Each structure stands twice: as C-alpha cells, then as structure tokens.
JSON list of C-alpha atoms and ligand atoms in Angstrom, two decimals:
[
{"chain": "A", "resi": 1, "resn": "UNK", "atom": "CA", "xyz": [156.15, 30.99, -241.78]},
{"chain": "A", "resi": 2, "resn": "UNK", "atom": "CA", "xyz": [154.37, 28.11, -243.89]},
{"chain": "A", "resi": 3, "resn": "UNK", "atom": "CA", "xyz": [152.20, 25.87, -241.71]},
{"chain": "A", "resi": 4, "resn": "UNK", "atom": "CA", "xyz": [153.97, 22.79, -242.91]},
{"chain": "A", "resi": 5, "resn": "UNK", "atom": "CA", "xyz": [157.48, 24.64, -242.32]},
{"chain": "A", "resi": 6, "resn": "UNK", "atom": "CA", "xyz": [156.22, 25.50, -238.57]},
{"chain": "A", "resi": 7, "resn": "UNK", "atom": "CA", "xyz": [154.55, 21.70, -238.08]},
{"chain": "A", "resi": 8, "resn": "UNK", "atom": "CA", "xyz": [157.56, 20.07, -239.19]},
{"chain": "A", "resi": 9, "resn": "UNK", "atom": "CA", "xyz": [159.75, 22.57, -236.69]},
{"chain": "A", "resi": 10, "resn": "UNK", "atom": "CA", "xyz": [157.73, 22.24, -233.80]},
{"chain": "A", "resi": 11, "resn": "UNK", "atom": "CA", "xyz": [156.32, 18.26, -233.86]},
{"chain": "A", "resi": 12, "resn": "UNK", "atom": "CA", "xyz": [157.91, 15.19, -234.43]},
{"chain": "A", "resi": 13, "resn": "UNK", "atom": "CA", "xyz": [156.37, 15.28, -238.30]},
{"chain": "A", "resi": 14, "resn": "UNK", "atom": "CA", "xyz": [158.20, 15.43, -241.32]},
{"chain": "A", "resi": 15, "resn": "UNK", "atom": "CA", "xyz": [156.82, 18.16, -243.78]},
{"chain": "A", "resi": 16, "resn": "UNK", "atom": "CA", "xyz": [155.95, 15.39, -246.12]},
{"chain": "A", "resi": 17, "resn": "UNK", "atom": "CA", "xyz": [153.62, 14.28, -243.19]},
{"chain": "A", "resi": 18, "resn": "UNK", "atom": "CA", "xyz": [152.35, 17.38, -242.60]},
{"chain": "A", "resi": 19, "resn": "UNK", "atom": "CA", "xyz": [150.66, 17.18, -245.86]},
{"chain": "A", "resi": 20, "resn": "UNK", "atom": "CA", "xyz": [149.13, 13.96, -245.18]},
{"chain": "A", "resi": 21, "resn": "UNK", "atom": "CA", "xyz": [147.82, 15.30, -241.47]},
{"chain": "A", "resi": 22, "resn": "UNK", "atom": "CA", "xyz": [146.44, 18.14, -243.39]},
{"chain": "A", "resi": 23, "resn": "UNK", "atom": "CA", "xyz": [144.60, 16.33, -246.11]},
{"chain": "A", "resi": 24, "resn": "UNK", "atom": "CA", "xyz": [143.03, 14.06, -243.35]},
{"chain": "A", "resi": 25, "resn": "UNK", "atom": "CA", "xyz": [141.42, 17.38, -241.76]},
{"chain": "A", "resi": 26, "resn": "UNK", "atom": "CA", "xyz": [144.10, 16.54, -238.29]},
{"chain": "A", "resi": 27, "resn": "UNK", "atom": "CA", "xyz": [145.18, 20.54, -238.58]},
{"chain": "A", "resi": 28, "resn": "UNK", "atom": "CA", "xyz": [142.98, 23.56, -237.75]},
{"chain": "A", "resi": 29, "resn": "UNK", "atom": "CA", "xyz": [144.15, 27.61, -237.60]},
{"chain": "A", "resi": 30, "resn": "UNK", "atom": "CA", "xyz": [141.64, 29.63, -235.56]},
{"chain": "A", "resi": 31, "resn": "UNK", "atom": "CA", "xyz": [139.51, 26.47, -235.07]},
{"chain": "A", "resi": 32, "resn": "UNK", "atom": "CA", "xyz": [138.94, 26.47, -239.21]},
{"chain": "A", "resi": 33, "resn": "UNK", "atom": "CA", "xyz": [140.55, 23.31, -240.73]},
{"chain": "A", "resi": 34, "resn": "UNK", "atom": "CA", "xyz": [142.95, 24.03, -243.23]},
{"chain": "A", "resi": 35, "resn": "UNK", "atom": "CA", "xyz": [143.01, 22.81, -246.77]},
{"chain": "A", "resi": 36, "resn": "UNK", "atom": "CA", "xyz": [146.73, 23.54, -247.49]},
{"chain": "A", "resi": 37, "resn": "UNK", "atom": "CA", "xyz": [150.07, 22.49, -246.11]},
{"chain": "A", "resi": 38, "resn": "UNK", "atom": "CA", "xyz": [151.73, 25.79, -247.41]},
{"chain": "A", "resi": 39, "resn": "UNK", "atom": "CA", "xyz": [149.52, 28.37, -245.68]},
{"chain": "A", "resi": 40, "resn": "UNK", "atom": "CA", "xyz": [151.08, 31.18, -244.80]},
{"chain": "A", "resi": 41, "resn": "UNK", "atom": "CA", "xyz": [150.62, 31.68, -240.85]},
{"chain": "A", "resi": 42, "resn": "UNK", "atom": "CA", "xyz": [150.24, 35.09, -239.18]},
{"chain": "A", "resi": 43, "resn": "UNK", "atom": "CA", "xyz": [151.90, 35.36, -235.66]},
{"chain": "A", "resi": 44, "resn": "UNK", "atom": "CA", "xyz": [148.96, 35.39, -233.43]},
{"chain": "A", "resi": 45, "resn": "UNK", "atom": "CA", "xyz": [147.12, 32.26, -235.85]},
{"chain": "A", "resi": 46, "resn": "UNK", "atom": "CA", "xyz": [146.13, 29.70, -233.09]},
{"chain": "A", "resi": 47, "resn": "UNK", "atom": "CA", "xyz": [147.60, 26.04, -234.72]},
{"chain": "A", "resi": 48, "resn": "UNK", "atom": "CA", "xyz": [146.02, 22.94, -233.34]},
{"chain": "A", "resi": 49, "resn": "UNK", "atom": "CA", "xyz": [146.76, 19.17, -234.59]},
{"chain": "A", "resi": 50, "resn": "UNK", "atom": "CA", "xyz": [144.18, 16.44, -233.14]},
{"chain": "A", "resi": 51, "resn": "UNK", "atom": "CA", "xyz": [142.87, 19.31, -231.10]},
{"chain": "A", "resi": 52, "resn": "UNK", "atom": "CA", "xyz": [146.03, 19.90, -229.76]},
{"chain": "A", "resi": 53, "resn": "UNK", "atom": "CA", "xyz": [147.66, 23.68, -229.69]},
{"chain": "A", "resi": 54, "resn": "UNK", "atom": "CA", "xyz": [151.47, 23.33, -231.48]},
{"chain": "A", "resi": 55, "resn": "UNK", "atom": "CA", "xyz": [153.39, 26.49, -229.84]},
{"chain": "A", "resi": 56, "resn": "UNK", "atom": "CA", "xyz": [156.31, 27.61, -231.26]},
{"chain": "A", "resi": 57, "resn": "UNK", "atom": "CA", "xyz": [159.34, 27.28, -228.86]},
{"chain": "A", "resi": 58, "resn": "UNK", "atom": "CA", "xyz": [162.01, 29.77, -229.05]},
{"chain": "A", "resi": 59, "resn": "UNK", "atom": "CA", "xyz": [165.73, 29.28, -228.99]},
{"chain": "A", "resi": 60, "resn": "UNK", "atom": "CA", "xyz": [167.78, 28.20, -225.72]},
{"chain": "A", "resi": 61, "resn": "UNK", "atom": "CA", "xyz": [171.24, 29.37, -224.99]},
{"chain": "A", "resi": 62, "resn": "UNK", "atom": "CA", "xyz": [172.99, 27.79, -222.33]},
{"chain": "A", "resi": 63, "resn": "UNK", "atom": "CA", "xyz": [176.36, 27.76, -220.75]},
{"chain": "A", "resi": 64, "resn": "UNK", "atom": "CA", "xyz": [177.80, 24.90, -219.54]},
{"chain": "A", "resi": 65, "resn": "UNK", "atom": "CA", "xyz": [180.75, 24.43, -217.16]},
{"chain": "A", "resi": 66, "resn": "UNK", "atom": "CA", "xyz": [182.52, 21.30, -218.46]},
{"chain": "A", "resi": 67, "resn": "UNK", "atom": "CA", "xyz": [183.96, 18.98, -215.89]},
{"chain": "A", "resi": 68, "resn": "UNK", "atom": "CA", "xyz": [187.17, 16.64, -216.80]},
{"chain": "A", "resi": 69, "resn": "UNK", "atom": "CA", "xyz": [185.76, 13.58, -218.22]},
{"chain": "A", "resi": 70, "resn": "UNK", "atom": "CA", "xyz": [182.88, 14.33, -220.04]},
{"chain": "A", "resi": 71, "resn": "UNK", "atom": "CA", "xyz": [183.00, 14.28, -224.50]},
{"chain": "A", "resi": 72, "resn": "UNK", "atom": "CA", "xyz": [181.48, 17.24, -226.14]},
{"chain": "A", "resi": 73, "resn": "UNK", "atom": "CA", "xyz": [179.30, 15.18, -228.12]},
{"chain": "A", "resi": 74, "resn": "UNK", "atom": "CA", "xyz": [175.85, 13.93, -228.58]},
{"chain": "A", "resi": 75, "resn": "UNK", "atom": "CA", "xyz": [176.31, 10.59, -228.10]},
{"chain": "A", "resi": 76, "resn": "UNK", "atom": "CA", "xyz": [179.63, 8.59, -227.01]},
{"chain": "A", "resi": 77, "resn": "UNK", "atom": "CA", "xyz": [179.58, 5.07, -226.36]},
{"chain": "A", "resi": 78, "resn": "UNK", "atom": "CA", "xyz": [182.57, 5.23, -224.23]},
{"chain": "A", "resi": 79, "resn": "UNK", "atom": "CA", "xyz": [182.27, 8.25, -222.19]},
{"chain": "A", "resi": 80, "resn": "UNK", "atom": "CA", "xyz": [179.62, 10.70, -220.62]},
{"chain": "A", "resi": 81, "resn": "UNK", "atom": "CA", "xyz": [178.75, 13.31, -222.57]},
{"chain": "A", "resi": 82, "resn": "UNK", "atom": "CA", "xyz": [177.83, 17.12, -221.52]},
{"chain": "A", "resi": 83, "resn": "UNK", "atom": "CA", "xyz": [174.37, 16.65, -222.67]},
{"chain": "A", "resi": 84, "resn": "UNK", "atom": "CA", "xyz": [174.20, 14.17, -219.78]},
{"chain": "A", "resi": 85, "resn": "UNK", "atom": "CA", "xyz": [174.56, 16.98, -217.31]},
{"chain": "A", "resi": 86, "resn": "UNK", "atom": "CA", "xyz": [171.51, 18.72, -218.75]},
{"chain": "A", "resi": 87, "resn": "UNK", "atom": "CA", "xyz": [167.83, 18.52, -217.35]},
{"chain": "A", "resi": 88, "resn": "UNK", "atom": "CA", "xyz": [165.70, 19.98, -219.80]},
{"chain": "A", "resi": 89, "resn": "UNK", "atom": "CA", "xyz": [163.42, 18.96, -222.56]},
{"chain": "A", "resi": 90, "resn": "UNK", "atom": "CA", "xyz": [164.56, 17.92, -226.67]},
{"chain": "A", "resi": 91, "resn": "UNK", "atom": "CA", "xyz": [168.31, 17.97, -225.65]},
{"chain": "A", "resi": 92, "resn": "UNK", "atom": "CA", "xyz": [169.26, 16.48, -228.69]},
{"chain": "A", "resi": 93, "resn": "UNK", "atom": "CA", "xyz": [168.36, 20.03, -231.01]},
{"chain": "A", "resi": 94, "resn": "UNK", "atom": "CA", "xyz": [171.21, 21.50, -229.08]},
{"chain": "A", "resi": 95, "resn": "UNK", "atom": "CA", "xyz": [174.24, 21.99, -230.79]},
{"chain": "A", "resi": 96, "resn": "UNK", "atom": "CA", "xyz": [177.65, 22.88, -228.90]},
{"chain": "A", "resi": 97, "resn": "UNK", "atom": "CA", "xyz": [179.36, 26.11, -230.38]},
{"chain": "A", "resi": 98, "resn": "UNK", "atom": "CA", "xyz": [182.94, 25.27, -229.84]},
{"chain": "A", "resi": 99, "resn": "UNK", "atom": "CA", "xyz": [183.75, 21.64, -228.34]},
{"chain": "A", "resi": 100, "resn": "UNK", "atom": "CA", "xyz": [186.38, 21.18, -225.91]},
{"chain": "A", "resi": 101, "resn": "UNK", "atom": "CA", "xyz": [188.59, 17.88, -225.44]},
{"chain": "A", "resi": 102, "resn": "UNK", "atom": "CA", "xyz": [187.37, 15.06, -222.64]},
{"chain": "A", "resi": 103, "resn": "UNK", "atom": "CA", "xyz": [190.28, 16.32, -220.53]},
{"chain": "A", "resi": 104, "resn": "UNK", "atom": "CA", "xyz": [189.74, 20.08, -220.69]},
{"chain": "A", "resi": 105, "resn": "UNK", "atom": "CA", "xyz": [187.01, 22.30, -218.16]},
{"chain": "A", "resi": 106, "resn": "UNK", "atom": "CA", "xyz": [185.76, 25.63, -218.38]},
{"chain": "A", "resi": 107, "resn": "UNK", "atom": "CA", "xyz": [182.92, 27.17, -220.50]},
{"chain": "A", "resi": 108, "resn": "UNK", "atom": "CA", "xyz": [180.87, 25.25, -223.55]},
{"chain": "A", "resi": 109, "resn": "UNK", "atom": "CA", "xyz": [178.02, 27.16, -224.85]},
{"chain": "A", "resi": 110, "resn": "UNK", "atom": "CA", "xyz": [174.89, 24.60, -226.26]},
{"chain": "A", "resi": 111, "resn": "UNK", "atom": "CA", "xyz": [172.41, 26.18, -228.69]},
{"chain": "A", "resi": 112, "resn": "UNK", "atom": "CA", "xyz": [169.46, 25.33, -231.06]},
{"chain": "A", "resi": 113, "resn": "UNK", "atom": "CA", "xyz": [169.68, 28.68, -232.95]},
{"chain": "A", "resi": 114, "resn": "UNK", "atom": "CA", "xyz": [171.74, 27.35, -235.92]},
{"chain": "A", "resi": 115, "resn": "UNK", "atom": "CA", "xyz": [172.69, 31.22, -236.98]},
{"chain": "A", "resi": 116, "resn": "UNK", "atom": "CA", "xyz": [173.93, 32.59, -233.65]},
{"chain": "A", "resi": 117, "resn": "UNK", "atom": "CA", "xyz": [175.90, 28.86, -233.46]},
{"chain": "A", "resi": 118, "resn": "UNK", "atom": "CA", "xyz": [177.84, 29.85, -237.03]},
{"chain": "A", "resi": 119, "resn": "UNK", "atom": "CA", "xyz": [178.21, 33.41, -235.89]},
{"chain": "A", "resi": 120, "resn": "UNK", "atom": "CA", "xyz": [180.08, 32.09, -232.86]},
{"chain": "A", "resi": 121, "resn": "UNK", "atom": "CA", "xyz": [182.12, 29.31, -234.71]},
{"chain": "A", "resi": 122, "resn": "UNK", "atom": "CA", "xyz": [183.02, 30.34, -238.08]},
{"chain": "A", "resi": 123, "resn": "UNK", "atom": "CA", "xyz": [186.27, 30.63, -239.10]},
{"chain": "A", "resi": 124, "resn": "UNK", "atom": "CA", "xyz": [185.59, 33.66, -240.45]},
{"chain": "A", "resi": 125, "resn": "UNK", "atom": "CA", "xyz": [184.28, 35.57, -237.23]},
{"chain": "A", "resi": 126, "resn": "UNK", "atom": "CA", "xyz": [188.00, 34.83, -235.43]},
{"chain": "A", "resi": 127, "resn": "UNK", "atom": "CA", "xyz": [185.75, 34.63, -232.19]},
{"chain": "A", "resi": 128, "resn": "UNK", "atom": "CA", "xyz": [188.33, 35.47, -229.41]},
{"chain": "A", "resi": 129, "resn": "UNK", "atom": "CA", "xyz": [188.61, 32.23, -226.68]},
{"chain": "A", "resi": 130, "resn": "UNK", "atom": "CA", "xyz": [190.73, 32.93, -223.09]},
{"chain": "A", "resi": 131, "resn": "UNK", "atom": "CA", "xyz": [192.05, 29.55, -221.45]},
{"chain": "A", "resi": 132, "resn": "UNK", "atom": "CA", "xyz": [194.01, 28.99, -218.44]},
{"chain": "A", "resi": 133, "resn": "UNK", "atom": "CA", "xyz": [196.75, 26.77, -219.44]},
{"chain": "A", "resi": 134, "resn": "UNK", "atom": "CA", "xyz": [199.38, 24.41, -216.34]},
{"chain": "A", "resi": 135, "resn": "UNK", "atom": "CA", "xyz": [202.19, 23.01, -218.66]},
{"chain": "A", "resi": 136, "resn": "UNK", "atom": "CA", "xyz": [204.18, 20.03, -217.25]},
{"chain": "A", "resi": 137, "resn": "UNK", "atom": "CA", "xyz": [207.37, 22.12, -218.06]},
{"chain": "A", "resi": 138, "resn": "UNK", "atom": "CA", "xyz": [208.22, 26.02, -216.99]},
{"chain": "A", "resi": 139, "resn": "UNK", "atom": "CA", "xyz": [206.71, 28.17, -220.03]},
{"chain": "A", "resi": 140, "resn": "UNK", "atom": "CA", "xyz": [209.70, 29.66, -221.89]},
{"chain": "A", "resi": 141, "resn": "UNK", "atom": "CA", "xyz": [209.27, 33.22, -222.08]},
{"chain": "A", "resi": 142, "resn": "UNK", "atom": "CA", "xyz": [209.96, 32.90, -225.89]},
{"chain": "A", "resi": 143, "resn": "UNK", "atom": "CA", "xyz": [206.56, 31.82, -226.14]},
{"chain": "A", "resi": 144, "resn": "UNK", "atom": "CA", "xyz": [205.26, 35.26, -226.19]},
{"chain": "A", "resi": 145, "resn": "UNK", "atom": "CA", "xyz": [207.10, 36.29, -229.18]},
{"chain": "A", "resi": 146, "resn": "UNK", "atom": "CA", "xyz": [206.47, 33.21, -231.15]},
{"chain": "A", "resi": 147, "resn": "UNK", "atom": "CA", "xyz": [202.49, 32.62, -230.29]},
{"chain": "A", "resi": 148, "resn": "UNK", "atom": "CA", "xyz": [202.09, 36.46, -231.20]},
{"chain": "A", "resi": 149, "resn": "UNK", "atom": "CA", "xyz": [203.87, 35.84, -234.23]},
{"chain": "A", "resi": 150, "resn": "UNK", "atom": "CA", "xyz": [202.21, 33.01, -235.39]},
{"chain": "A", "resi": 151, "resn": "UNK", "atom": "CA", "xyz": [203.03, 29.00, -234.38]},
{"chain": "A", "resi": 152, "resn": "UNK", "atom": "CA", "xyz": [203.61, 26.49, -237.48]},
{"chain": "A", "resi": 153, "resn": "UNK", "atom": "CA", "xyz": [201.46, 23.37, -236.19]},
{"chain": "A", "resi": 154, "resn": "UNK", "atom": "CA", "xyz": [202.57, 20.10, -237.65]},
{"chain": "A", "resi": 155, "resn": "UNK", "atom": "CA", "xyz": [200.01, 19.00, -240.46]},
{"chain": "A", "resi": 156, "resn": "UNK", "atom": "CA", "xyz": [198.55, 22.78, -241.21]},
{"chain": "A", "resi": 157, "resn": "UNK", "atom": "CA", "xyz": [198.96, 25.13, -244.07]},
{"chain": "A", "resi": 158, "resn": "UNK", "atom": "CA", "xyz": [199.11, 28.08, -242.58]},
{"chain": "A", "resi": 159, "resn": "UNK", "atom": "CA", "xyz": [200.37, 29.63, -239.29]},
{"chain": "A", "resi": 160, "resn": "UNK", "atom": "CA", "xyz": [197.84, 29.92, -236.23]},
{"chain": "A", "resi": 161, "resn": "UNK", "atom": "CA", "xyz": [196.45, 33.45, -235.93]},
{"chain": "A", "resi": 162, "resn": "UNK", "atom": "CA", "xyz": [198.78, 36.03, -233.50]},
{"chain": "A", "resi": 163, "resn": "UNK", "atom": "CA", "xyz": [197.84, 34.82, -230.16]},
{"chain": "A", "resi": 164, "resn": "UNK", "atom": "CA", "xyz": [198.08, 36.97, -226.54]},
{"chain": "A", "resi": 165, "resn": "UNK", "atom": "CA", "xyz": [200.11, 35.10, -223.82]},
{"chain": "A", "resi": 166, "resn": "UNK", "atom": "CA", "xyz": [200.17, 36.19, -220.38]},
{"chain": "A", "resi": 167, "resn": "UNK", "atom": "CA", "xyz": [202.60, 33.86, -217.96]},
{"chain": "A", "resi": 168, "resn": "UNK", "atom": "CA", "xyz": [201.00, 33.89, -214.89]},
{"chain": "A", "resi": 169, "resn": "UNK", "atom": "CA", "xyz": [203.76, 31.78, -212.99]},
{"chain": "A", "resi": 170, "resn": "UNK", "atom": "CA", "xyz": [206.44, 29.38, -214.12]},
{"chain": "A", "resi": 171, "resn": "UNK", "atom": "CA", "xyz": [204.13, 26.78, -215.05]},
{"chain": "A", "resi": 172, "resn": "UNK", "atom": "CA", "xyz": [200.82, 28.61, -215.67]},
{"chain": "A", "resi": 173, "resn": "UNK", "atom": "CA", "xyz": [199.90, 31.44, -218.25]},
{"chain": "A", "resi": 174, "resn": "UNK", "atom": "CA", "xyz": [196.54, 32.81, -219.97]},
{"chain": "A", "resi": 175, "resn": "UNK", "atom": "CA", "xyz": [196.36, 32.41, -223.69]},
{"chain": "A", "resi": 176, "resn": "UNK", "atom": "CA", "xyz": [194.00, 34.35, -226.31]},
{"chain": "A", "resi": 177, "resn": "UNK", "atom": "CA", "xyz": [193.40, 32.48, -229.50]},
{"chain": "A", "resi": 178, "resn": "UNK", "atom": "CA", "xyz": [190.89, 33.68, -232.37]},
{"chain": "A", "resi": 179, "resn": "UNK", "atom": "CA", "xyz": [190.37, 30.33, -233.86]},
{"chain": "A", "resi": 180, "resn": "UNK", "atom": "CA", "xyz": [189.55, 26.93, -233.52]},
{"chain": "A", "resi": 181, "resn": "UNK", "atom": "CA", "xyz": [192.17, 24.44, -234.45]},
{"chain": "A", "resi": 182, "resn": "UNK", "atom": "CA", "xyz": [191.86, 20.78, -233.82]},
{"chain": "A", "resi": 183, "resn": "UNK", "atom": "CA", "xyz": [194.02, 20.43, -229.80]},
{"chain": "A", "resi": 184, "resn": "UNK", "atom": "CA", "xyz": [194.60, 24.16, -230.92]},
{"chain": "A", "resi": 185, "resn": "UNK", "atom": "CA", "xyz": [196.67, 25.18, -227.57]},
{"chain": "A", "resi": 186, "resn": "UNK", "atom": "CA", "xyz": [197.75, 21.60, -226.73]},
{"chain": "A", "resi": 187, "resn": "UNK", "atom": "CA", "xyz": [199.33, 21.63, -230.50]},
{"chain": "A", "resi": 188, "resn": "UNK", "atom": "CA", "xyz": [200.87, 25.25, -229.41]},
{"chain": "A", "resi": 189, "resn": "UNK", "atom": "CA", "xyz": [202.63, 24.21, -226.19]},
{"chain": "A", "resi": 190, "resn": "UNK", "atom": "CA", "xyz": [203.74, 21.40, -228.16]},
{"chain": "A", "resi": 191, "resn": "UNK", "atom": "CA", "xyz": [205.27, 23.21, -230.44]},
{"chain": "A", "resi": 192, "resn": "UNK", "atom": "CA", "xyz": [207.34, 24.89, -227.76]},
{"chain": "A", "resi": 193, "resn": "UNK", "atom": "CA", "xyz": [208.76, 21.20, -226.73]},
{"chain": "A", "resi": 194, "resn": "UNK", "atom": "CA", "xyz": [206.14, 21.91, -223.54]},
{"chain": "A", "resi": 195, "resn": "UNK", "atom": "CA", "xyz": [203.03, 19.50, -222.53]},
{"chain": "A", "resi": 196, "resn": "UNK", "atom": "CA", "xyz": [199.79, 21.27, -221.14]},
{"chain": "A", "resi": 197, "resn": "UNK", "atom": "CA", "xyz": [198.62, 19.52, -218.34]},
{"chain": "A", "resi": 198, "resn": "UNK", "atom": "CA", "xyz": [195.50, 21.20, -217.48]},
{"chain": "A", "resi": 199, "resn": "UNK", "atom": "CA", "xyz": [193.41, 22.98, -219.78]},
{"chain": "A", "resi": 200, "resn": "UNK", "atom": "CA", "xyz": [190.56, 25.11, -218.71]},
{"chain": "A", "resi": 201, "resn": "UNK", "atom": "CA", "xyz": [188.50, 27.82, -220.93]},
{"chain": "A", "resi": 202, "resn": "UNK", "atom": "CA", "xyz": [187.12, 30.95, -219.00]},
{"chain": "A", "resi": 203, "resn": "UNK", "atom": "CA", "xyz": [185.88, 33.36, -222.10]},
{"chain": "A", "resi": 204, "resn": "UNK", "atom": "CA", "xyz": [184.16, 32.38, -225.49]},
{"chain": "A", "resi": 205, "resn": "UNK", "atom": "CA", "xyz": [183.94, 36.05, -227.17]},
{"chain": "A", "resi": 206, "resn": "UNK", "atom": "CA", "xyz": [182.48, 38.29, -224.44]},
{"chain": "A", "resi": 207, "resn": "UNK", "atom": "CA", "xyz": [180.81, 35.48, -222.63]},
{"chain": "A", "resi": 208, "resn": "UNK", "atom": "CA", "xyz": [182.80, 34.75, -219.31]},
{"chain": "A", "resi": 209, "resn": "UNK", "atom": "CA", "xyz": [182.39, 31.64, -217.58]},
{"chain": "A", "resi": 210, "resn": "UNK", "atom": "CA", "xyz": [180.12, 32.55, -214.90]},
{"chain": "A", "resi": 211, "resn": "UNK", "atom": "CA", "xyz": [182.28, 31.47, -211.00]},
{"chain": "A", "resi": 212, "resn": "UNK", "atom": "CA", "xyz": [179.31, 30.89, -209.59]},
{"chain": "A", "resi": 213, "resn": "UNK", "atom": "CA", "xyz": [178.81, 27.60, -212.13]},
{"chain": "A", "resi": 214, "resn": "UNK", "atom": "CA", "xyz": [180.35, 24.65, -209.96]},
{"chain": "A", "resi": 215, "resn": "UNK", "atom": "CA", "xyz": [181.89, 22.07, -212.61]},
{"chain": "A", "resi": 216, "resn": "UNK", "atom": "CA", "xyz": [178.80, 20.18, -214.06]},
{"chain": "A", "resi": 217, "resn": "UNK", "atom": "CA", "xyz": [176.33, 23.06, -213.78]},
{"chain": "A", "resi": 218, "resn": "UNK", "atom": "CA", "xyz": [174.53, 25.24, -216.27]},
{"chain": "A", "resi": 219, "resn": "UNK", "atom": "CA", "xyz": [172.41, 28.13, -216.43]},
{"chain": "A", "resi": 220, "resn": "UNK", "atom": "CA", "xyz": [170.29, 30.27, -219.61]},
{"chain": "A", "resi": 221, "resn": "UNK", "atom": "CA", "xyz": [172.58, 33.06, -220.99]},
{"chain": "A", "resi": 222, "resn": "UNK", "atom": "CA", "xyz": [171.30, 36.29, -220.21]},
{"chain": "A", "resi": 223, "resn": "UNK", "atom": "CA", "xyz": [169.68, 38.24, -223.34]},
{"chain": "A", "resi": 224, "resn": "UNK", "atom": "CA", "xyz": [172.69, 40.95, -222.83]},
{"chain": "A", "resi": 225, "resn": "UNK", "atom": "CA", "xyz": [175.47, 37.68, -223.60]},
{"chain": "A", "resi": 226, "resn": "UNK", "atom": "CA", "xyz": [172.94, 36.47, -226.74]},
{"chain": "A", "resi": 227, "resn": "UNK", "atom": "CA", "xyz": [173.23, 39.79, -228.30]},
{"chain": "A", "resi": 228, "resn": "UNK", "atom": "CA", "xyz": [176.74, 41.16, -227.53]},
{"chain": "A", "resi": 229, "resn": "UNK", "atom": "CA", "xyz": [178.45, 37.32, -228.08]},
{"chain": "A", "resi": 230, "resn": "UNK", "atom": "CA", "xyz": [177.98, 37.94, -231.55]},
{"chain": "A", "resi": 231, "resn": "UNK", "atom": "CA", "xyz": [178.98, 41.31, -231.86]},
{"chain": "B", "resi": 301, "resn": "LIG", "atom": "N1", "xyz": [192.68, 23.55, -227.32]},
{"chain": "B", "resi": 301, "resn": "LIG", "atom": "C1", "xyz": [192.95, 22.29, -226.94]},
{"chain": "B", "resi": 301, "resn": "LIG", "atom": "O1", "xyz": [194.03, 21.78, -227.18]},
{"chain": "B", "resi": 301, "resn": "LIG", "atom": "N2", "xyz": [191.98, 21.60, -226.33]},
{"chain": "B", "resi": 301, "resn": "LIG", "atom": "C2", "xyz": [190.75, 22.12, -226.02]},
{"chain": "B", "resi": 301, "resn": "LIG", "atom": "O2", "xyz": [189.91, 21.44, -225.42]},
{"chain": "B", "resi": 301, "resn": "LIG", "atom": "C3", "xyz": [190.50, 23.44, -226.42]},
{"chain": "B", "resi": 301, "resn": "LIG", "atom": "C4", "xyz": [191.49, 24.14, -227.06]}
]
C-alpha cells in the first residue's frame, strides 16, 4: 500500500495532509524519514509520525442483537441508535449490512470492511434473511402459495423474489426472503390484508443470531461466519 494511502486510512489525516506531514520530515519508515508521500510500503516497514508507530487495524465484524427501540443509524436525533449499545473504539467506520426498522429485534451485523458489507447487501447476492413474524390477524394459509409465488408490493416494479413461509401457529410463522425491500415483510403481510405485530430476524445468510446474545448485546463474529457469510 502507498504510505499516504495507509496514513490517510489509519490517522485522522487527509492524504492531501499526508503530503504536507511528509515534506515537514513528521514521517519516518524503519527510523529513515521519508521523502515521498507515495512510497510503496512493505508489510513488516515500521511507520512512525511525530515518533509515533501508525499500526494498521484490521477489519471488525460484529453482531448485534437489536432491541425494540433503537434506529439502525449513525446518528438520530430522535431516537437511540445501535451504535449506542457498542463499547469499542472509531464506532463511526462501522457500517450496518442490512438495517432493520426501530420496532423490529433480532440480528444486525456492523462492519468496516466495505467489500464483505456489499457482498452481504447487494441486490445481486439475494442474501437469504429468516424472521420470526406475530401478525395481529390469523395468517391465511394462502400466504404460502402467494409469497412463494411472488407478492406485488404497492409502489414496485417487479414482484418480490419467491419467499419460504412456515406457519408456526395461527398468528406466528417463519419467513425466508432473498432481498431487501424497504418494510419488505411488513409490506408482504400487508399485502395479505394482515398487520405484523412483532418482527424479529434470527438468520442473515448463514449467520444465526447467536441465543446466548440478550437484546442489546454484541459479540466479534467468529472467522468461520466472516468467511462462509459470503459464500
Ligand atoms: N422487513 C420489515 O418490514 N422490517 C424490518 O425491519 C425488516 C424486514
């Protein structure tokens, strides 16, 4: 990586900056001071600003179990937001792969790694989500046919991918979506003339929600659900 590149990633400089550190003899590699902002940097070069070693930090991949109330957001000026419930350093570089509504619980997944984030997200990766779904009315059992099938949501183009729906009871099923849509399985139910009540989201690909995360707690994924999440 190019010094500036990796001073601009790991400090609170821009690369512009960077430049002006380096032309004022603030940046050393291997205790030399460097004359150029685009040197090239070999893995084990030792990087120092004001005599200070810059480390590279590697990516963190969390998972989250959402409690009713909180935005999946940065910032809200209303509401708490799940980055409220977290106690660790530069919070703010996390980004949420796949947000869930105030009033919904269950699993959120907060990343800095960019890539893995889109791999998990796009569109285009139909990344399988499992939530448990209480409706306010008993679930019609013509909602298997239809959400396999393919629902018409008001306001879309298309029809929502072919969905699985397990009914659990009369007022409680499990339902397997591959997308994303805005209220995706609020819009659904809706669509059946039915109202979810409580929403709650146990599986994002493989990753399971782990039971022993009490609403509001988090842990590091393991390096097993990094790798196989996107697989
Ligand atoms: N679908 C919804 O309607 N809400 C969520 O929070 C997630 C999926």
């Amino acid at each position: 990586m190019r010094l500036d590149k990796f001073l601009s990633q790991y400090t609170n400089y821009s690369r512009s900056q960077v430049q002006q550190l380096v032309k004022a003899h603030r940046v050393t590699i291997n205790g030399e001071p460097v004359k150029k902002a685009d040197h090239k940097l070999a893995s084990d070069d030792q990087v120092m600003l004001d005599n200070q070693r810059i480390e590279a930090f590697s990516s963190r991949y969390i998972m989250l179990h959402k409690p009713l109330g909180y935005v999946c957001a940065n910032s809200d000026g209303e509401h708490p937001v799940v980055l409220d419930l977290l106690d660790i350093p530069r919070k703010q570089d996390l980004q949420i792969a796949g947000r869930l509504d105030i009033d919904t619980t269950g699993l959120v997944l907060l990343t800095d790694d960019g890539q893995w984030n889109h791999r998990i997200t796009a569109p285009k990766q139909e990344c399988t989500k499992i939530y448990l779904v209480s409706t306010a009315d008993p679930i019609n059992e013509a909602a298997i046919q239809l959400f396999a099938h393919g629902v018409q949501l008001h306001g879309e183009k298309n029809l929502t991918l072919p969905a699985q729906l397990e009914i659990l009871d009369s007022h409680t099923a499990r339902l397997q979506i591959h997308e994303g849509k805005y209220h995706q399985v609020k819009r659904m139910f809706a669509a059946m003339g039915n109202r979810v009540v409580q929403l709650h989201r146990e599986h994002i690909g493989s990753i399971q929600l782990d039971p022993m995360l009490a609403p509001g707690e988090y842990r590091a994924l393991t390096a097993a659900e990094i790798q196989e999440a996107t697989q």
